[in-house]
Amino acid sequence: MNALNKYHYDGTNYIYGTAGFRMKAELLLCVMYRVGLVAALRSVYYQGKCVGVMITASHNSEEDNGVKIVDPLGDMLEQEWENALTKIANTPDELLKQTIIDFVIEKKIGINQFTPSIAIGHDSRKSSILLSSAVKDGISIFKANIYDYGLLTTPQLITRDICGADYVKLHQQPPRGMLLKEGDRCASIDGDADRILYFYINKNQKFCLLDGDKIAVLLSGFLKDIVKDLHMENISVGLIQTAYANGNSTAYAKNILEIPVICTSTGVKYLHQKAKEYDIGVYFESNGHGTVLFSERLKKTIKTFELSSLSTFQQEKLNVLRNIIELTNETVGDALSDCLLVESILFLRGFSLEDWNNLYDDLPNRQCKVSNRNCITTTDAERVCRTPHGLQEAINAVVKNYTSGRSFVRPSGTENVVRVYAEAATEKEADELAKEVCELVKKFTEKI
Ligand code: 16G
Ligand code: ZN
């Protein structure tokens, strides 16, 4: 590992989070080398199957960059390997070799039996080429097959300012320059097409957003009805959301659809993990990331159905369920597959966008950010702030003054900011609550 001089670890604290490693590009060189090492080991662990490495910081600003490892079937890295990768990224140079050897032994990775294969790509940031060569140096320690795809389509161009799903969600308006007419049916996806939102303008010229929560409710309600029609009493249906889910979507799912709702931390991997606990696990973040997972038990059950014991109506439902499963991308949220799912269900229900939107009314909500996330820690799926001490109590005291008020603060996993979420019964109250909570965060974080 002579390359270590070039990729010297200087004591920075690196964490492989929901967005992989993501931070200022200038701090990432030594991490990239170590990602190369681990990606190669991951491939060997899978007997030489191809593992992906993508260098991108998605919609973060130009000075940031990041990296993610992708498993052979397109899945995210499993938790244990994320932890190992975090440990390896934070290992002083002189201990790196031994740490890698220990890991190889612990995981029984047959490094002499299989040749690793790695596909690597990067986005168009200035820093990406250098970082990509550092990953390749790491991989090369193992004499691997490297497929360098170079510059790939990048979500960097779709930022929170020029267009895209994030813009539509955060600003609650159509992409800039787009003229919406009554009757238009629109959807917006993000740069890497793993999230989708619908929107339209109603007859009063009001912009109406159908976000991940609306999609989740549409899908889970439809699937719950099919399960009921087919009398599959032992098949569980669950909805997984994050703290960002609109309070009225959660209430609708629980009280009207009678579906259990679980809240997890922000980040697809947490929702995905939890969704596996149901036969039909629907998971969506409000921002439009999500999909549905179907258990093997359910798939077996529908395979072994005695068709003659079903009415024509039930046979039709069974057919629909099979097609819905076929249509769903269970590996990862996929905007195009989600779009087809939504379109199919709207068609089968005979719903217009307005009918769908009218299932429940969103509580007005706001998202803002305040600088410096370092002293903020949370618990209870990010709904409760643990530190700085006293901040949660102060938020509770403020929230109490608002009708249907709810607010939480959490450190962002992708930028160095504290995110503030607020919802309340009216637009004005949501505005005021968000403002008050931002002030509280400033006050409590300035004290430190
Ligand atoms: C990442 C996550 C997304 C989450 C977002 C939160 C994936 C594929 N993406 O983009 O699920 O909503 O981070 O960002 O897991 P934040 O921590 O900056 O609010
Ligand atoms: Zn995305």
mmCIF file of C-alpha atoms in Angstrom, residues 97-285:
data_model
loop_
_atom_site.group_PDB
_atom_site.id
_atom_site.type_symbol
_atom_site.label_atom_id
_atom_site.label_comp_id
_atom_site.label_asym_id
_atom_site.label_seq_id
_atom_site.Cartn_x
_atom_site.Cartn_y
_atom_site.Cartn_z
ATOM 1 C CA LYS A 97 -3.327 -2.958 6.198
ATOM 2 C CA GLN A 98 -4.055 -4.943 9.364
ATOM 3 C CA THR A 99 -7.626 -3.606 9.553
ATOM 4 C CA ILE A 100 -8.243 -4.798 5.998
ATOM 5 C CA ILE A 101 -6.708 -8.210 6.752
ATOM 6 C CA ASP A 102 -8.879 -8.564 9.876
ATOM 7 C CA PHE A 103 -11.961 -7.670 7.848
ATOM 8 C CA VAL A 104 -11.096 -10.197 5.136
ATOM 9 C CA ILE A 105 -10.732 -12.905 7.763
ATOM 10 C CA GLU A 106 -13.885 -11.884 9.637
ATOM 11 C CA LYS A 107 -16.000 -11.938 6.471
ATOM 12 C CA LYS A 108 -14.241 -14.973 4.987
ATOM 13 C CA ILE A 109 -13.536 -13.070 1.769
ATOM 14 C CA GLY A 110 -11.739 -15.367 -0.678
ATOM 15 C CA ILE A 111 -9.302 -12.827 -2.081
ATOM 16 C CA ASN A 112 -7.210 -15.439 -3.838
ATOM 17 C CA GLN A 113 -10.171 -17.223 -5.356
ATOM 18 C CA PHE A 114 -12.029 -14.524 -7.248
ATOM 19 C CA THR A 115 -11.057 -11.511 -9.357
ATOM 20 C CA PRO A 116 -13.022 -8.423 -8.368
ATOM 21 C CA SER A 117 -14.961 -6.494 -11.026
ATOM 22 C CA ILE A 118 -15.829 -2.861 -10.455
ATOM 23 C CA ALA A 119 -17.846 -0.465 -12.610
ATOM 24 C CA ILE A 120 -17.026 3.158 -11.854
ATOM 25 C CA GLY A 121 -18.583 6.418 -12.980
ATOM 26 C CA HIS A 122 -18.509 10.048 -11.967
ATOM 27 C CA ASP A 123 -20.439 13.273 -12.367
ATOM 28 C CA SER A 124 -19.258 16.502 -13.972
ATOM 29 C CA ARG A 125 -17.766 18.251 -10.914
ATOM 30 C CA LYS A 126 -14.203 19.478 -11.344
ATOM 31 C CA SER A 127 -13.041 17.286 -8.471
ATOM 32 C CA SER A 128 -14.547 14.071 -9.830
ATOM 33 C CA ILE A 129 -11.724 12.881 -12.106
ATOM 34 C CA LEU A 130 -9.068 13.042 -9.397
ATOM 35 C CA LEU A 131 -11.363 11.323 -6.905
ATOM 36 C CA SER A 132 -12.151 8.631 -9.446
ATOM 37 C CA SER A 133 -8.440 7.934 -9.948
ATOM 38 C CA ALA A 134 -8.050 7.550 -6.162
ATOM 39 C CA VAL A 135 -10.838 4.928 -6.130
ATOM 40 C CA LYS A 136 -9.120 3.124 -9.009
ATOM 41 C CA ASP A 137 -5.803 3.144 -7.110
ATOM 42 C CA GLY A 138 -7.582 1.467 -4.191
ATOM 43 C CA ILE A 139 -9.241 -1.134 -6.398
ATOM 44 C CA SER A 140 -5.953 -1.851 -8.179
ATOM 45 C CA ILE A 141 -4.387 -3.195 -4.991
ATOM 46 C CA PHE A 142 -6.415 -6.341 -5.762
ATOM 47 C CA LYS A 143 -5.666 -6.695 -9.491
ATOM 48 C CA ALA A 144 -9.270 -6.173 -10.443
ATOM 49 C CA ASN A 145 -11.227 -5.774 -13.660
ATOM 50 C CA ILE A 146 -12.132 -2.093 -13.732
ATOM 51 C CA TYR A 147 -14.832 -0.822 -16.085
ATOM 52 C CA ASP A 148 -14.467 2.938 -16.064
ATOM 53 C CA TYR A 149 -17.569 4.555 -17.535
ATOM 54 C CA GLY A 150 -16.132 8.022 -16.963
ATOM 55 C CA LEU A 151 -18.593 10.896 -17.031
ATOM 56 C CA LEU A 152 -22.178 9.731 -16.604
ATOM 57 C CA THR A 153 -25.542 11.464 -16.617
ATOM 58 C CA THR A 154 -25.534 13.483 -13.478
ATOM 59 C CA PRO A 155 -28.174 14.781 -11.157
ATOM 60 C CA GLN A 156 -25.837 17.689 -10.457
ATOM 61 C CA LEU A 157 -27.534 19.671 -13.204
ATOM 62 C CA ILE A 158 -30.903 19.362 -11.545
ATOM 63 C CA THR A 159 -30.513 21.453 -8.442
ATOM 64 C CA ARG A 160 -32.799 22.823 -5.842
ATOM 65 C CA ASP A 161 -32.774 26.144 -7.938
ATOM 66 C CA ILE A 162 -32.849 25.351 -11.894
ATOM 67 C CA CYS A 163 -36.031 22.640 -11.861
ATOM 68 C CA GLY A 164 -36.622 18.986 -10.722
ATOM 69 C CA ALA A 165 -38.659 17.210 -8.051
ATOM 70 C CA ASP A 166 -36.845 18.917 -5.181
ATOM 71 C CA TYR A 167 -37.648 22.368 -6.498
ATOM 72 C CA VAL A 168 -41.321 21.504 -6.958
ATOM 73 C CA LYS A 169 -41.570 20.015 -3.480
ATOM 74 C CA LEU A 170 -39.688 22.687 -1.564
ATOM 75 C CA HIS A 171 -41.141 25.708 -3.364
ATOM 76 C CA GLN A 172 -44.547 24.116 -3.893
ATOM 77 C CA GLN A 173 -44.745 25.519 -7.395
ATOM 78 C CA PRO A 174 -44.141 24.250 -10.957
ATOM 79 C CA PRO A 175 -40.609 24.274 -12.385
ATOM 80 C CA ARG A 176 -39.576 27.788 -13.386
ATOM 81 C CA GLY A 177 -40.683 28.736 -16.901
ATOM 82 C CA MET A 178 -43.419 26.115 -17.024
ATOM 83 C CA LEU A 179 -46.891 27.454 -17.699
ATOM 84 C CA LEU A 180 -49.519 25.234 -16.148
ATOM 85 C CA LYS A 181 -53.044 25.128 -17.550
ATOM 86 C CA GLU A 182 -56.089 23.649 -15.931
ATOM 87 C CA GLY A 183 -56.345 20.006 -17.029
ATOM 88 C CA ASP A 184 -52.573 19.494 -17.394
ATOM 89 C CA ARG A 185 -51.334 16.327 -15.705
ATOM 90 C CA CYS A 186 -47.707 16.737 -14.671
ATOM 91 C CA ALA A 187 -45.038 14.755 -12.912
ATOM 92 C CA SER A 188 -41.563 15.812 -11.932
ATOM 93 C CA ILE A 189 -38.658 13.461 -11.295
ATOM 94 C CA ASP A 190 -35.187 14.136 -9.945
ATOM 95 C CA GLY A 191 -31.827 13.861 -11.683
ATOM 96 C CA ASP A 192 -31.231 10.168 -11.034
ATOM 97 C CA ALA A 193 -34.921 9.329 -11.502
ATOM 98 C CA ASP A 194 -35.459 7.714 -8.116
ATOM 99 C CA ARG A 195 -38.214 10.037 -6.988
ATOM 100 C CA ILE A 196 -41.402 11.398 -8.452
ATOM 101 C CA LEU A 197 -44.112 13.923 -7.601
ATOM 102 C CA TYR A 198 -47.311 14.784 -9.442
ATOM 103 C CA PHE A 199 -48.871 18.225 -9.728
ATOM 104 C CA TYR A 200 -51.632 20.127 -11.472
ATOM 105 C CA ILE A 201 -53.482 23.385 -11.258
ATOM 106 C CA ASN A 202 -57.135 23.306 -10.179
ATOM 107 C CA LYS A 203 -60.040 25.361 -11.441
ATOM 108 C CA ASN A 204 -59.242 28.120 -8.941
ATOM 109 C CA GLN A 205 -55.708 28.289 -10.369
ATOM 110 C CA LYS A 206 -54.329 26.813 -7.165
ATOM 111 C CA PHE A 207 -51.147 24.741 -7.502
ATOM 112 C CA CYS A 208 -51.795 21.243 -6.139
ATOM 113 C CA LEU A 209 -48.923 18.934 -5.249
ATOM 114 C CA LEU A 210 -49.266 15.163 -4.997
ATOM 115 C CA ASP A 211 -46.121 14.163 -3.166
ATOM 116 C CA GLY A 212 -44.680 10.903 -1.869
ATOM 117 C CA ASP A 213 -47.258 10.832 0.937
ATOM 118 C CA LYS A 214 -50.143 11.051 -1.533
ATOM 119 C CA ILE A 215 -48.547 8.296 -3.638
ATOM 120 C CA ALA A 216 -48.077 6.123 -0.550
ATOM 121 C CA VAL A 217 -51.713 6.499 0.453
ATOM 122 C CA LEU A 218 -52.932 5.768 -3.086
ATOM 123 C CA LEU A 219 -50.819 2.611 -3.357
ATOM 124 C CA SER A 220 -51.359 1.243 0.134
ATOM 125 C CA GLY A 221 -55.127 1.852 0.028
ATOM 126 C CA PHE A 222 -55.403 0.088 -3.320
ATOM 127 C CA LEU A 223 -53.328 -2.897 -2.226
ATOM 128 C CA LYS A 224 -55.184 -3.183 1.074
ATOM 129 C CA ASP A 225 -58.477 -3.402 -0.855
ATOM 130 C CA ILE A 226 -57.133 -6.179 -3.082
ATOM 131 C CA VAL A 227 -55.948 -8.152 -0.056
ATOM 132 C CA LYS A 228 -59.429 -7.777 1.401
ATOM 133 C CA ASP A 229 -61.161 -8.762 -1.839
ATOM 134 C CA LEU A 230 -59.040 -11.894 -2.017
ATOM 135 C CA HIS A 231 -59.736 -12.709 1.671
ATOM 136 C CA MET A 232 -56.019 -12.917 2.398
ATOM 137 C CA GLU A 233 -56.555 -12.262 6.093
ATOM 138 C CA ASN A 234 -53.040 -13.284 7.118
ATOM 139 C CA ILE A 235 -51.288 -10.962 4.666
ATOM 140 C CA SER A 236 -50.011 -7.836 6.411
ATOM 141 C CA VAL A 237 -49.979 -4.399 4.769
ATOM 142 C CA GLY A 238 -47.872 -1.639 6.332
ATOM 143 C CA LEU A 239 -46.939 1.912 5.456
ATOM 144 C CA ILE A 240 -43.487 3.251 6.263
ATOM 145 C CA GLN A 241 -42.942 7.005 6.439
ATOM 146 C CA THR A 242 -40.489 9.500 7.912
ATOM 147 C CA ALA A 243 -41.094 12.461 10.202
ATOM 148 C CA TYR A 244 -41.569 14.585 7.058
ATOM 149 C CA ALA A 245 -44.817 12.774 6.223
ATOM 150 C CA ASN A 246 -47.705 15.183 6.292
ATOM 151 C CA GLY A 247 -49.683 14.679 9.515
ATOM 152 C CA ASN A 248 -52.904 14.253 7.547
ATOM 153 C CA SER A 249 -51.436 11.465 5.403
ATOM 154 C CA THR A 250 -50.507 9.530 8.523
ATOM 155 C CA ALA A 251 -53.941 10.125 10.030
ATOM 156 C CA TYR A 252 -55.663 9.054 6.786
ATOM 157 C CA ALA A 253 -53.629 5.832 6.542
ATOM 158 C CA LYS A 254 -54.205 4.964 10.182
ATOM 159 C CA ASN A 255 -57.820 6.006 10.634
ATOM 160 C CA ILE A 256 -59.446 5.640 7.220
ATOM 161 C CA LEU A 257 -57.373 2.933 5.552
ATOM 162 C CA GLU A 258 -56.687 1.238 8.899
ATOM 163 C CA ILE A 259 -53.127 0.458 7.912
ATOM 164 C CA PRO A 260 -50.336 0.438 10.519
ATOM 165 C CA VAL A 261 -47.895 3.312 9.984
ATOM 166 C CA ILE A 262 -44.265 3.155 11.073
ATOM 167 C CA CYS A 263 -41.952 6.161 11.193
ATOM 168 C CA THR A 264 -38.213 5.724 10.506
ATOM 169 C CA SER A 265 -35.265 8.057 10.190
ATOM 170 C CA THR A 266 -34.836 9.926 6.902
ATOM 171 C CA GLY A 267 -33.055 7.981 4.142
ATOM 172 C CA VAL A 268 -34.327 5.292 1.807
ATOM 173 C CA LYS A 269 -32.335 2.521 3.450
ATOM 174 C CA TYR A 270 -34.175 2.903 6.763
ATOM 175 C CA LEU A 271 -37.593 2.797 5.141
ATOM 176 C CA HIS A 272 -36.630 -0.092 2.876
ATOM 177 C CA GLN A 273 -35.407 -2.155 5.819
ATOM 178 C CA LYS A 274 -38.610 -1.610 7.777
ATOM 179 C CA ALA A 275 -40.850 -2.319 4.780
ATOM 180 C CA LYS A 276 -39.438 -5.850 4.649
ATOM 181 C CA GLU A 277 -41.301 -6.605 7.873
ATOM 182 C CA TYR A 278 -44.649 -6.652 6.038
ATOM 183 C CA ASP A 279 -46.053 -8.898 3.316
ATOM 184 C CA ILE A 280 -46.863 -5.690 1.485
ATOM 185 C CA GLY A 281 -44.580 -2.927 2.711
ATOM 186 C CA VAL A 282 -45.292 0.420 1.085
ATOM 187 C CA TYR A 283 -42.630 3.016 1.786
ATOM 188 C CA PHE A 284 -42.373 6.598 0.633
ATOM 189 C CA GLU A 285 -40.617 9.737 1.734
#
